Coordinates of C-alpha atoms in Angstrom, one line a residue:
M9 CA -83.3 -121.4 156.3
D10 CA -80.5 -119.3 155.1
G11 CA -78.3 -121.4 153.8
I12 CA -74.8 -119.4 154.5
L13 CA -75.6 -118.5 158.1
Y14 CA -76.6 -121.2 159.6
P15 CA -74.1 -123.9 158.5
Y16 CA -71.1 -121.3 159.9
L17 CA -73.0 -121.3 163.2
E18 CA -73.7 -124.7 163.3
L19 CA -69.5 -125.4 163.1
T20 CA -68.9 -122.3 165.3
A21 CA -70.6 -124.4 167.9
V22 CA -68.1 -127.3 167.4
P23 CA -66.0 -126.5 171.1
E24 CA -62.7 -127.0 168.5
V25 CA -63.9 -125.0 165.9
G26 CA -65.6 -122.2 167.9
D27 CA -62.2 -121.7 170.2
A28 CA -61.0 -120.8 167.1
L29 CA -63.3 -118.2 166.1
L30 CA -61.1 -115.0 167.5
S31 CA -57.7 -116.8 167.6
P32 CA -55.4 -115.0 165.7
R33 CA -53.9 -117.9 164.1
A34 CA -55.9 -119.0 160.7
A35 CA -57.9 -121.4 161.0
Y36 CA -60.4 -123.5 158.4
V37 CA -62.6 -126.8 158.2
V38 CA -62.2 -128.2 154.8
S39 CA -65.0 -130.6 153.7
A40 CA -63.7 -134.5 153.8
D41 CA -63.3 -134.5 150.1
G42 CA -61.2 -131.6 150.3
A43 CA -63.5 -129.7 147.5
R44 CA -64.9 -127.0 150.1
L45 CA -63.7 -124.2 152.8
L46 CA -66.9 -124.8 155.3
W47 CA -65.8 -122.6 157.8
A48 CA -63.0 -119.9 158.3
N49 CA -61.7 -117.6 161.0
A50 CA -61.3 -113.9 160.3
A51 CA -57.3 -114.8 159.9
G52 CA -58.5 -117.5 157.9
F53 CA -60.4 -115.0 155.6
A54 CA -57.5 -113.1 154.8
L55 CA -55.4 -115.7 154.0
F56 CA -57.8 -117.1 151.2
G57 CA -58.6 -113.3 149.6
I58 CA -62.6 -114.4 151.3
G59 CA -64.4 -111.0 151.5
T60 CA -67.9 -112.2 152.9
L61 CA -69.7 -115.4 154.0
A62 CA -71.3 -115.9 150.7
D63 CA -67.6 -115.7 148.9
L64 CA -66.6 -118.4 151.6
A65 CA -70.0 -120.5 150.8
A66 CA -69.1 -120.2 146.9
L67 CA -65.4 -121.0 147.1
S68 CA -64.6 -124.3 145.4
L69 CA -60.9 -126.0 145.4
S70 CA -60.0 -127.1 142.0
D71 CA -58.2 -130.6 141.7
L72 CA -54.9 -128.2 141.1
N73 CA -55.2 -126.9 144.6
P74 CA -53.0 -129.3 146.7
L75 CA -54.9 -128.8 149.5
K76 CA -57.6 -130.3 148.0
A77 CA -56.0 -134.1 147.7
Q78 CA -54.0 -133.1 151.2
A79 CA -57.3 -132.6 153.4
A80 CA -59.2 -135.3 151.8
R81 CA -56.3 -137.9 152.8
L82 CA -56.2 -136.3 156.3
A83 CA -59.7 -136.4 156.6
R84 CA -59.3 -140.4 156.4
L85 CA -56.4 -141.0 158.5
L86 CA -56.3 -138.0 161.2
P87 CA -57.8 -138.9 164.5
S88 CA -60.8 -136.9 166.1
A89 CA -59.5 -137.0 169.9
T90 CA -56.4 -135.0 169.5
A91 CA -54.6 -132.6 167.3
R92 CA -51.5 -133.5 164.9
A93 CA -48.9 -131.3 163.4
E94 CA -49.1 -131.1 159.5
M95 CA -47.5 -129.1 156.8
I96 CA -50.1 -127.8 155.2
R97 CA -49.9 -126.6 151.3
A98 CA -52.8 -124.1 149.8
G99 CA -53.0 -122.7 147.0
A100 CA -54.7 -118.9 147.0
G101 CA -55.3 -117.7 143.8
T102 CA -51.4 -117.4 142.1
Q103 CA -49.9 -118.2 145.3
L104 CA -48.8 -120.9 147.3
N105 CA -49.1 -121.0 151.2
V106 CA -46.7 -123.9 153.2
F107 CA -47.2 -123.7 156.6
P108 CA -47.0 -126.0 159.8
A109 CA -50.9 -126.1 161.2
M110 CA -52.7 -128.7 164.3
C111 CA -55.0 -130.6 162.2
R112 CA -57.7 -133.1 163.6
R113 CA -60.8 -134.5 162.2
L114 CA -64.3 -133.5 162.9
N115 CA -66.9 -136.2 162.8
L116 CA -70.0 -134.4 161.8
P117 CA -73.9 -135.0 161.9
D118 CA -75.1 -137.5 159.2
D119 CA -71.6 -139.5 159.6
Q120 CA -70.3 -136.4 158.0
R121 CA -66.4 -135.9 158.2
A122 CA -64.6 -132.6 157.9
V123 CA -60.9 -131.5 158.8
L124 CA -60.1 -128.6 161.2
M125 CA -56.6 -127.0 160.6
I126 CA -55.3 -124.1 163.0
A127 CA -52.1 -123.1 161.7
A128 CA -49.1 -122.9 164.4
A129 CA -48.3 -119.3 163.9
A130 CA -50.0 -116.0 164.6
G131 CA -50.4 -113.3 162.2
V132 CA -50.1 -109.8 162.9
T133 CA -50.5 -108.9 166.7
E134 CA -54.0 -107.4 167.5
S135 CA -56.6 -107.2 170.6
L136 CA -59.4 -109.6 170.7
A137 CA -61.7 -106.8 170.1
A138 CA -59.7 -106.0 166.9
R139 CA -59.8 -109.3 165.5
A140 CA -63.4 -109.5 166.2
E141 CA -64.0 -106.3 164.3
K142 CA -62.7 -107.9 161.6
L143 CA -64.5 -111.2 161.7
V144 CA -68.3 -108.8 162.2
N145 CA -66.9 -106.8 159.0
A146 CA -66.5 -109.7 157.0
I147 CA -69.7 -111.2 158.0
G148 CA -71.7 -108.1 158.0
R149 CA -71.6 -107.7 154.7
R150 CA -74.1 -108.5 151.3
G151 CA -77.3 -108.5 154.0
H152 CA -75.6 -110.0 156.9
L153 CA -75.3 -108.4 160.2
A154 CA -73.1 -109.4 162.9
L155 CA -72.3 -108.8 166.2
V156 CA -69.6 -110.6 169.2
A157 CA -70.5 -110.2 172.6
N158 CA -68.2 -110.5 175.2
E159 CA -69.3 -111.7 178.6
G160 CA -72.6 -110.2 177.7
M161 CA -71.2 -106.6 176.6
P162 CA -70.7 -106.1 172.5
L163 CA -67.2 -106.6 171.7
A164 CA -67.9 -105.4 167.7
R165 CA -71.0 -104.8 165.5
S166 CA -70.8 -104.6 161.7
A167 CA -70.8 -101.6 160.2
D168 CA -74.7 -102.1 159.7
R169 CA -75.5 -102.6 163.4
D170 CA -78.7 -100.3 163.2
D171 CA -80.1 -101.8 160.3
H172 CA -82.3 -104.4 162.7
G173 CA -84.2 -101.5 164.3
D174 CA -86.2 -102.4 167.8
A175 CA -85.3 -106.2 167.8
G176 CA -83.0 -105.8 170.9
K177 CA -85.3 -108.0 172.8
D178 CA -85.3 -110.7 170.6
V179 CA -81.4 -110.5 170.3
D180 CA -81.6 -111.0 174.0
A181 CA -84.1 -114.1 173.8
L182 CA -81.6 -115.6 170.9
L183 CA -78.2 -115.3 172.5
V184 CA -80.6 -116.5 176.2
A185 CA -81.9 -119.7 173.8
A186 CA -78.2 -120.7 172.8
A187 CA -77.5 -121.2 176.5
T188 CA -77.9 -124.9 176.3
P189 CA -75.2 -127.8 175.9
S190 CA -75.8 -127.4 172.3
R191 CA -74.8 -123.7 172.2
I192 CA -76.8 -122.8 169.3
A193 CA -80.0 -121.0 168.7
K194 CA -81.8 -120.4 165.4
G195 CA -85.0 -118.0 164.5
L196 CA -86.5 -115.1 163.3
L197 CA -86.2 -111.4 163.8
G198 CA -89.0 -109.7 162.1
D199 CA -88.6 -111.2 158.8
R200 CA -84.9 -112.1 158.5
P201 CA -83.2 -115.6 159.6
A202 CA -80.8 -115.2 162.8
G203 CA -78.5 -117.3 164.3
A204 CA -76.7 -117.4 168.0
V205 CA -73.7 -119.2 169.0
L206 CA -71.5 -119.5 172.5
F207 CA -68.1 -120.0 172.0
H208 CA -64.6 -119.1 174.3
A209 CA -62.1 -116.5 173.4
E210 CA -59.1 -116.0 175.5
G211 CA -60.6 -117.8 178.3
R212 CA -63.8 -115.2 178.0
A213 CA -67.4 -116.0 177.4
C214 CA -68.5 -115.0 174.2
A215 CA -71.6 -115.0 171.7
L216 CA -71.6 -114.5 168.1
L217 CA -74.9 -113.1 166.8
I218 CA -75.5 -113.2 162.9
I219 CA -78.9 -111.7 161.0
G220 CA -79.4 -112.5 157.9
P221 CA -81.1 -110.7 154.5
P222 CA -84.6 -110.7 154.4
E223 CA -85.0 -112.7 151.4
A224 CA -83.9 -115.5 153.2
A225 CA -85.8 -115.7 155.5
R226 CA -88.5 -117.5 153.5
A227 CA -87.8 -121.1 154.9
T228 CA -86.8 -120.2 158.5
P229 CA -88.5 -121.3 161.5
T230 CA -90.3 -118.8 163.5
V231 CA -89.3 -120.3 166.7
P232 CA -85.9 -120.7 168.3
E233 CA -84.4 -124.1 166.9
K234 CA -81.9 -126.2 169.1
T235 CA -79.3 -128.0 167.1
A236 CA -77.7 -131.0 168.4
T237 CA -73.5 -130.6 169.5
P238 CA -71.8 -132.9 167.1
V239 CA -70.4 -136.1 168.9
T240 CA -66.9 -136.8 168.8
P241 CA -65.5 -139.9 170.0

């Protein structure tokens, strides 16, 4: 499986996370030990200077970054049923960003925990389509293609949107396969790993489709695979 594409989609399938995907507020999921950013929305990519999904996967937080210790503490103390206001201190390059955020613990499969942080203040005022465009352009680099559909109609596509050729029917089948309680489906489009996840943005039903590079397809299942939704007590 694509070790970059699928973890991003799996976290987006968590309702609280997916609902923040196109939010104008920066949102992150940080690992329980505070060492890694597991997920970010488009506004979150910008705050940390992340350009691609590969950059997100490669990013590690050092002991000098105050976010690491803070996230590890919050993973132990935060409730999972409700969000709590916290003042976040996050280093990004040479800058220290301090901002209020609503935070909650996520209980993930295999007894793993993580922390969801959503900034209390929005960034630049943009339309939903503009935010979707930023997201797919960030994802659709280094061999990954991305599409955000709004109630069945394309809302934004990455610059390489024609590179998947005549896979339209397979794309539709993948989106249909995601219409389950798990909200996610995985499979192959030709020789490329692909996945789709359903989410909501501003009250609208949306879907995110990501197609990975061919070289990442070696161990990908050849039929859509459903992933269980993490249970949050």
